CSV table of C-alpha atoms in Angstrom, one decimal:
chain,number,residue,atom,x,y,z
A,574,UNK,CA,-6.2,-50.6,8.5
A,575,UNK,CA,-7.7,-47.8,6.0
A,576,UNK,CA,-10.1,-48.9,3.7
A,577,UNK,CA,-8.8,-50.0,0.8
A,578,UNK,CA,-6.4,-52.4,2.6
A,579,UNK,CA,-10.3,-53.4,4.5
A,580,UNK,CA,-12.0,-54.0,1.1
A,581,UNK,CA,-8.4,-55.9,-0.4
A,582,UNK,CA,-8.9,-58.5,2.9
A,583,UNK,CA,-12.3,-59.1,2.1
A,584,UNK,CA,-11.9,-59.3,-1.6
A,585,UNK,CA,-8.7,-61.6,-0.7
A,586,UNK,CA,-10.8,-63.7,1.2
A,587,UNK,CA,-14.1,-64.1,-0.9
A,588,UNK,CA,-13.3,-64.8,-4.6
A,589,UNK,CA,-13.0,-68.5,-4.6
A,590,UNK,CA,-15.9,-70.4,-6.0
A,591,UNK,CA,-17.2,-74.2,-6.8
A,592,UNK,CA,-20.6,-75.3,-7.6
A,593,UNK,CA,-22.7,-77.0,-5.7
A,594,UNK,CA,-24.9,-76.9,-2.3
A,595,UNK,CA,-23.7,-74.8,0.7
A,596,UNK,CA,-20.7,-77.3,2.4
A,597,UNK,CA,-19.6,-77.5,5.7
A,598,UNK,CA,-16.0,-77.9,5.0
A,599,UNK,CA,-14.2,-74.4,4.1
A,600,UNK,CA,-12.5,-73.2,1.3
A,601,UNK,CA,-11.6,-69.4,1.1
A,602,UNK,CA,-14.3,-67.2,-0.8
A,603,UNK,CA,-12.6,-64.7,-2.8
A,604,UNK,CA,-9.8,-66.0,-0.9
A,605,UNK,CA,-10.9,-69.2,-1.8
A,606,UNK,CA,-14.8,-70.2,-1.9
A,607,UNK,CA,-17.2,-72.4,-3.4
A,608,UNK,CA,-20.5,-73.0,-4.3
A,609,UNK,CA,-22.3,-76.0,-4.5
A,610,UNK,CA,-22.8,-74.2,-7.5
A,611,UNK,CA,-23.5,-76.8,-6.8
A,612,UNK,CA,-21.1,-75.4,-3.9
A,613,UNK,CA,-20.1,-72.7,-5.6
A,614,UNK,CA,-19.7,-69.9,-3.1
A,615,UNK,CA,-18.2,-66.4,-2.4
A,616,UNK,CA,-16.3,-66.2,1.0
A,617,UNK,CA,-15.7,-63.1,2.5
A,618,UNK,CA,-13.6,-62.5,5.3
A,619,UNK,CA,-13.7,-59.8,8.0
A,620,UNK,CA,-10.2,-57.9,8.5
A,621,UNK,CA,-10.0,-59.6,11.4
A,622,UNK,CA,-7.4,-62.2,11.9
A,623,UNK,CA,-8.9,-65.4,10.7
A,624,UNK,CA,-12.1,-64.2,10.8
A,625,UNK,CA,-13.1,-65.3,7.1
A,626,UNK,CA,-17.0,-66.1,5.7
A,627,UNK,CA,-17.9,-67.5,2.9
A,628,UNK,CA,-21.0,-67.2,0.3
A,629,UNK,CA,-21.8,-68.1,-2.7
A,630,UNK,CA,-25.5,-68.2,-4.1
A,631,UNK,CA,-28.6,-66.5,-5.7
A,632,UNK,CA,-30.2,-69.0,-8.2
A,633,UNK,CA,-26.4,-70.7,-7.2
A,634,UNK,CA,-24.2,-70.7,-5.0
A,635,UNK,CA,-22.7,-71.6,-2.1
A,636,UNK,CA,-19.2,-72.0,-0.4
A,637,UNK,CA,-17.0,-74.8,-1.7
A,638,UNK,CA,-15.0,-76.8,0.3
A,639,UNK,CA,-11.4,-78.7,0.3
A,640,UNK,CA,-11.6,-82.3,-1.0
A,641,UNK,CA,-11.9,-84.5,2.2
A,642,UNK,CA,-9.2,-87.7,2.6
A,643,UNK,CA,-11.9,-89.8,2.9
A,644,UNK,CA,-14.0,-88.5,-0.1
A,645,UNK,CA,-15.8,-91.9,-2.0
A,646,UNK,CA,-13.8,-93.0,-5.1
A,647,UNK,CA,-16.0,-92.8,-8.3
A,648,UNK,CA,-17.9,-96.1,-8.9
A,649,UNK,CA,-16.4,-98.6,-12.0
A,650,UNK,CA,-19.0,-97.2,-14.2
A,651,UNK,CA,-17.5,-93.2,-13.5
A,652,UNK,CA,-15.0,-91.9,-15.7
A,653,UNK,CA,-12.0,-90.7,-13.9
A,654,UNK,CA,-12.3,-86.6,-14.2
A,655,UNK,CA,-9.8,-84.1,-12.9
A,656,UNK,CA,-10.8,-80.8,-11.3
A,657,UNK,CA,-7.8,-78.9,-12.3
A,658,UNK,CA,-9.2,-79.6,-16.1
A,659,UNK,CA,-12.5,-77.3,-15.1
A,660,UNK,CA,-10.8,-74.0,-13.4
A,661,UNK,CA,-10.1,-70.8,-15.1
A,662,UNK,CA,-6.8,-70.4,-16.9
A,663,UNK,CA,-4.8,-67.9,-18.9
A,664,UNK,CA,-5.8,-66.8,-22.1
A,665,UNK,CA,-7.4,-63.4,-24.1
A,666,UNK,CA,-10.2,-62.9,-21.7
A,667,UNK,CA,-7.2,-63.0,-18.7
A,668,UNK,CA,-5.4,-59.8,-20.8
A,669,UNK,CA,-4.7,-57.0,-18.1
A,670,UNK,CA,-4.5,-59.2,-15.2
A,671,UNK,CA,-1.4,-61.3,-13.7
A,672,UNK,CA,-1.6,-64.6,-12.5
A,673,UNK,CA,-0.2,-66.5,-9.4
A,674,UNK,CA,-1.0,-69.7,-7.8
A,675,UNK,CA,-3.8,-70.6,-5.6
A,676,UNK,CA,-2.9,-70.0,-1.8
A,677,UNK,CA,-3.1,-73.4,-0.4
A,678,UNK,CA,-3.3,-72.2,3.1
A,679,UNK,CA,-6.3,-70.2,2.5
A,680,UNK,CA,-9.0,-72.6,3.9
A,681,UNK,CA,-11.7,-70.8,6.3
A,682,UNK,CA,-14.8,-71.6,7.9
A,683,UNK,CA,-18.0,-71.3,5.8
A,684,UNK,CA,-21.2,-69.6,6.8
A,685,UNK,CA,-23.7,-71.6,8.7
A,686,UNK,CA,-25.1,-74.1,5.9
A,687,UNK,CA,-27.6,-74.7,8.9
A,688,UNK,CA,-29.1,-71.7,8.8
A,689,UNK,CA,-29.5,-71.2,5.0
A,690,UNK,CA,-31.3,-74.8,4.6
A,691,UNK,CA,-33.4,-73.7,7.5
A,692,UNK,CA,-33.9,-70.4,5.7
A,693,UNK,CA,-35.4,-72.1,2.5
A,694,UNK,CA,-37.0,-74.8,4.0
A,695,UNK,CA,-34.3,-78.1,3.4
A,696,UNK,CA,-33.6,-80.6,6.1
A,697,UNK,CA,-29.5,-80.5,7.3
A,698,UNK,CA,-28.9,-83.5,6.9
A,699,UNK,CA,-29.8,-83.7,3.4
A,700,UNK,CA,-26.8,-81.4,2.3
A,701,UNK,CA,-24.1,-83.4,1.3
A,702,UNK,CA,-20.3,-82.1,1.4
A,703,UNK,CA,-18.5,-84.8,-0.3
A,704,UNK,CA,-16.7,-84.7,-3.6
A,705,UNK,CA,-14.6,-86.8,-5.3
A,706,UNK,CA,-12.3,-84.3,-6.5
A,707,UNK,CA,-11.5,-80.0,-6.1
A,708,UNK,CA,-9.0,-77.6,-7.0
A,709,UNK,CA,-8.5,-73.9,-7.4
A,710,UNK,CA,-7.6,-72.5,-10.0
A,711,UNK,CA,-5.0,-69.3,-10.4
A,712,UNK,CA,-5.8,-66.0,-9.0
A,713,UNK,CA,-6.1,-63.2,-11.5
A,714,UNK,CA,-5.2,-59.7,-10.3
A,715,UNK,CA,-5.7,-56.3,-12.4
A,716,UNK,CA,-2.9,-54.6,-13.5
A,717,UNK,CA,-4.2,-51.3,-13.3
A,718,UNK,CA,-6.2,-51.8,-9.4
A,719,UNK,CA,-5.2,-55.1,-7.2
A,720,UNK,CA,-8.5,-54.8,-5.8
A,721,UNK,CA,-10.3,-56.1,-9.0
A,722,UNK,CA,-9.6,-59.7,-9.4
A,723,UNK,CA,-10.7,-63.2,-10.5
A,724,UNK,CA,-10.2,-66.6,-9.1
A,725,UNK,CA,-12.3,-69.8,-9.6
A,726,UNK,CA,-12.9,-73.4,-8.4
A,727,UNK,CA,-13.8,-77.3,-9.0
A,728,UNK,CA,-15.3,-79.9,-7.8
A,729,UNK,CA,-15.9,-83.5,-9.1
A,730,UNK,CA,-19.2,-85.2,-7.4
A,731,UNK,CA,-21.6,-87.8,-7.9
A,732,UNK,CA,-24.2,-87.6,-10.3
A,733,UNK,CA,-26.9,-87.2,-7.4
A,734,UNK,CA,-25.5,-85.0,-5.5
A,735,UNK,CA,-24.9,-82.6,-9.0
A,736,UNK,CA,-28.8,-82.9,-9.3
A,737,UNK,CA,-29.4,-81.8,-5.8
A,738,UNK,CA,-27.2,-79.2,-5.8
A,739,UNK,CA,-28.4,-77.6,-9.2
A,740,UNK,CA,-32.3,-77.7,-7.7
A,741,UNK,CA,-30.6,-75.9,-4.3
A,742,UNK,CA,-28.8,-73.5,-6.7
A,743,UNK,CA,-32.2,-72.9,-9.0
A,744,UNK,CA,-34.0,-72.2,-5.7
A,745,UNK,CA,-35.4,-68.6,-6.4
A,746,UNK,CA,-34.9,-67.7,-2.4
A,747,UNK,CA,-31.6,-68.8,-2.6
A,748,UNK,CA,-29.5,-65.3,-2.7
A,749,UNK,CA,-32.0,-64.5,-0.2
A,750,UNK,CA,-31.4,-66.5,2.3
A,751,UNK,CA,-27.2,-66.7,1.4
A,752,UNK,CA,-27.3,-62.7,2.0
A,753,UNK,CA,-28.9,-63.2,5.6
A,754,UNK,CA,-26.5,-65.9,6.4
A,755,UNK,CA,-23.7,-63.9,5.4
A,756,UNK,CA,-24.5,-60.6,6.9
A,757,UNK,CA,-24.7,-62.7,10.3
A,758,UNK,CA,-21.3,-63.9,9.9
A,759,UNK,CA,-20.0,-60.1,9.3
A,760,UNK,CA,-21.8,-58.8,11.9
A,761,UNK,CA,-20.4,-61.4,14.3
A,762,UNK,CA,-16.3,-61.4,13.1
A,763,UNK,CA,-16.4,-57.6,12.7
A,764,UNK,CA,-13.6,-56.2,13.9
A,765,UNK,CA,-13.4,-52.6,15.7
A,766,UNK,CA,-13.3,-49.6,13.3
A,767,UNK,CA,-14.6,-51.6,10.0
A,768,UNK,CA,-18.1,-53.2,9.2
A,769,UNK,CA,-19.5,-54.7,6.4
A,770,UNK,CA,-23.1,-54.1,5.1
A,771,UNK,CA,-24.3,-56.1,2.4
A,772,UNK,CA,-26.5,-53.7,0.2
A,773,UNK,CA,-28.1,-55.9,-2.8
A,774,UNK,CA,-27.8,-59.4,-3.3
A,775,UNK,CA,-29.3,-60.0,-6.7
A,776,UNK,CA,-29.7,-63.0,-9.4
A,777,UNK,CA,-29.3,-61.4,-13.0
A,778,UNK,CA,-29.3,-63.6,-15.8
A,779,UNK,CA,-26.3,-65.5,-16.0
A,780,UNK,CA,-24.1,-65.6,-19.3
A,781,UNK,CA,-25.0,-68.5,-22.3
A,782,UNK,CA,-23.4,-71.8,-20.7
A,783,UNK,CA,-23.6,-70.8,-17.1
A,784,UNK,CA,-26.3,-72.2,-14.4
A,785,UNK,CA,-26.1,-69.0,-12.7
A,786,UNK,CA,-25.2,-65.7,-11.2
A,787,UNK,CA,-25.2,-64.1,-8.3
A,788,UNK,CA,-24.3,-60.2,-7.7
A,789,UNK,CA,-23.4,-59.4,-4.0
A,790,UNK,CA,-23.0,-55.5,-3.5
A,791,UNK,CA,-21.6,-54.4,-0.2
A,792,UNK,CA,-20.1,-51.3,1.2
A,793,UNK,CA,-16.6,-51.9,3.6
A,794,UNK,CA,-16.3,-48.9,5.9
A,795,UNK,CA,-12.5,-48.5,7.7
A,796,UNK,CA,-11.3,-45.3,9.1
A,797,UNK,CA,-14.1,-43.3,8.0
A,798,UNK,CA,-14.2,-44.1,4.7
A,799,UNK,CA,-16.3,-46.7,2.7
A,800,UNK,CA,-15.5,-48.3,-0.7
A,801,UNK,CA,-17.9,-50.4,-2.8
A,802,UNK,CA,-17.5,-53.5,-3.3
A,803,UNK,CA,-19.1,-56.1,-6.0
A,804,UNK,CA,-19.1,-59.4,-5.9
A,805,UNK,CA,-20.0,-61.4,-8.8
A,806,UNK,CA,-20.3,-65.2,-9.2
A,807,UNK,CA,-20.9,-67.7,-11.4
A,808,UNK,CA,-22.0,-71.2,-11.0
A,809,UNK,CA,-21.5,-74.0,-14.2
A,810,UNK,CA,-23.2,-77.5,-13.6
A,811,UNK,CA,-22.7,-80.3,-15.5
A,812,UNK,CA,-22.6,-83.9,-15.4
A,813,UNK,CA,-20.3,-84.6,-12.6
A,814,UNK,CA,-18.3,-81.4,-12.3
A,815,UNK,CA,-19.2,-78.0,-10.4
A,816,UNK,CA,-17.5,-75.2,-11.4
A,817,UNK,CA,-17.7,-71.4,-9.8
A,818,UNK,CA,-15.9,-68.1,-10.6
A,819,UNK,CA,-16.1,-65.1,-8.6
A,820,UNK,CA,-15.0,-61.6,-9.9
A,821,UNK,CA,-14.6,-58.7,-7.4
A,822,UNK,CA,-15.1,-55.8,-8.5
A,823,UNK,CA,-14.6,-51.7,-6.6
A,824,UNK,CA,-17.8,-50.1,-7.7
A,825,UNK,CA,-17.9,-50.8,-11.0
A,826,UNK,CA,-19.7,-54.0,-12.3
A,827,UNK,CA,-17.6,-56.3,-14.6
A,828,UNK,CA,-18.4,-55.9,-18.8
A,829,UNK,CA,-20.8,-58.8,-19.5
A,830,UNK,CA,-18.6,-59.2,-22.5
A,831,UNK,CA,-16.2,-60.3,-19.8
A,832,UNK,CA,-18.2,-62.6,-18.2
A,833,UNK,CA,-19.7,-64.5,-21.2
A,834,UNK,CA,-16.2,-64.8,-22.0
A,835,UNK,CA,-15.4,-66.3,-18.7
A,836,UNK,CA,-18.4,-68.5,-19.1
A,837,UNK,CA,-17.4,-69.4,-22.7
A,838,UNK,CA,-14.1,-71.0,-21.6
A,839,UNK,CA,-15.4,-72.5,-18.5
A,840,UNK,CA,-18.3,-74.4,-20.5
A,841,UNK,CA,-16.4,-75.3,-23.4
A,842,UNK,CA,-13.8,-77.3,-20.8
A,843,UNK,CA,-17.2,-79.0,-19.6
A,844,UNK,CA,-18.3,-80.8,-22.4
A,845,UNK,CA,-15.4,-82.9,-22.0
A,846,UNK,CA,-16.4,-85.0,-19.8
């Protein structure tokens, strides 16, 4: 495996996002992740076989997971709310990329949500994982470098647990303690010849109409060679729906034209509510 077929596994696997608190059932970062952005995270996955990771994080994030059989129905007083109404779809801002569906077989474990709440202090059993609702939407892939691309995720939740994912998400050692917890994970699945070191985990403003953003740089070394790699996501929470989208990047950081763009469409589909 050279490089650039090491950085296109880890950007395949850890560009998913949802909103939300770190949960303990997997959905691929980048390959398919989630946040709690309230789940929102970025997952990132090792070349090795199966070995996949996810994060998500800074003032949000964390890995999203699948919607679980026996999720709680919404109570009478709940409006019915879809996820697939909250993901990113085609339009302008998608000009120079090429869509194609979500892989539904692209679940993976997420980092240990243990050892983040440890890191900033919250009890484990006060994260909660359910959701009433998820889906991912397309992934977007540049036409001009298929390691650049752009993939996002929903969730529908309670009204509590949107609150106590948002204060998780605002919690200024959040990135912080995401970063640690997913450098562990490399360090653990990495496979022989290629290692992932994250460099910079970092919580810049986030675009008008999003909760937050969180930068991940990291360097993927295969066969002697290491590429860049940037990882940004960003986590919308509002009423009952999370929302994350994660842009990989080689390098280069995406325009922030681009992402208020992003951030324009996702928080125009959440007033509807």
């Amino acid at each position: 495996m050279d490089e650039r077929d090491a950085v296109r596994q880890v950007t395949a696997e850890s560009g998913r996002g949802g909103t939300g608190v770190p949960s303990r059932r997997g959905r691929r970062v980048a390959g398919r992740c989630g946040l709690l952005l309230a789940a929102a995270t970025l997952t990132v996955a090792s070349c090795q076989s199966g070995g996949s990771t996810s994060t998500a994080g800074g003032r949000s994030g964390a890995p999203t997971s699948a919607a679980s059989l026996s999720a709680p129905s919404p109570s009478p007083t709940e409006a019915t709310l879809n996820a697939e109404d909250y993901v990113l779809t085609e339009g302008p801002l998608t000009a120079g990329f090429t869509a194609s569906p979500a892989d539904p077989q692209s679940n993976s474990d997420d980092i240990s949500m243990v050892e983040v709440a440890r890191c900033l202090g919250v009890p484990a059993e006060q994260l909660d994982d359910e959701d009433q609702d998820s889906a991912d939407g397309p992934d977007f892939t540049n036409d001009a470098d298929s390691l650049i691309s752009i993939s996002s995720s929903a969730q529908i939740v309670s009204a509590e647990k949107a609150a106590t994912d948002l204060q998780i998400l605002t919690n200024p050692r959040f990135g912080e303690c995401f970063g640690q917890a997913l450098q562990a994970e490399f360090d653990a699945s990495a496979s022989s010849g290629t290692t992932v070191e994250i460099v910079a985990a970092e919580t810049p403003p986030p675009p008008a109409g999003a909760q937050g953003l969180l930068r991940i740089s990291m360097g993927v070394t295969a066969g002697g060679e290491t590429v860049g790699l940037v990882l940004d996501n960003l986590f919308f929470i509002k009423g009952r729906v999370e929302v994350s989208v994660n842009y990989s990047n080689v390098d280069n950081l995406p325009s922030q034209e681009h992402l208020q763009r992003i951030a324009d469409q996702i928080s125009g589909k959440l007033q509807i509510q």
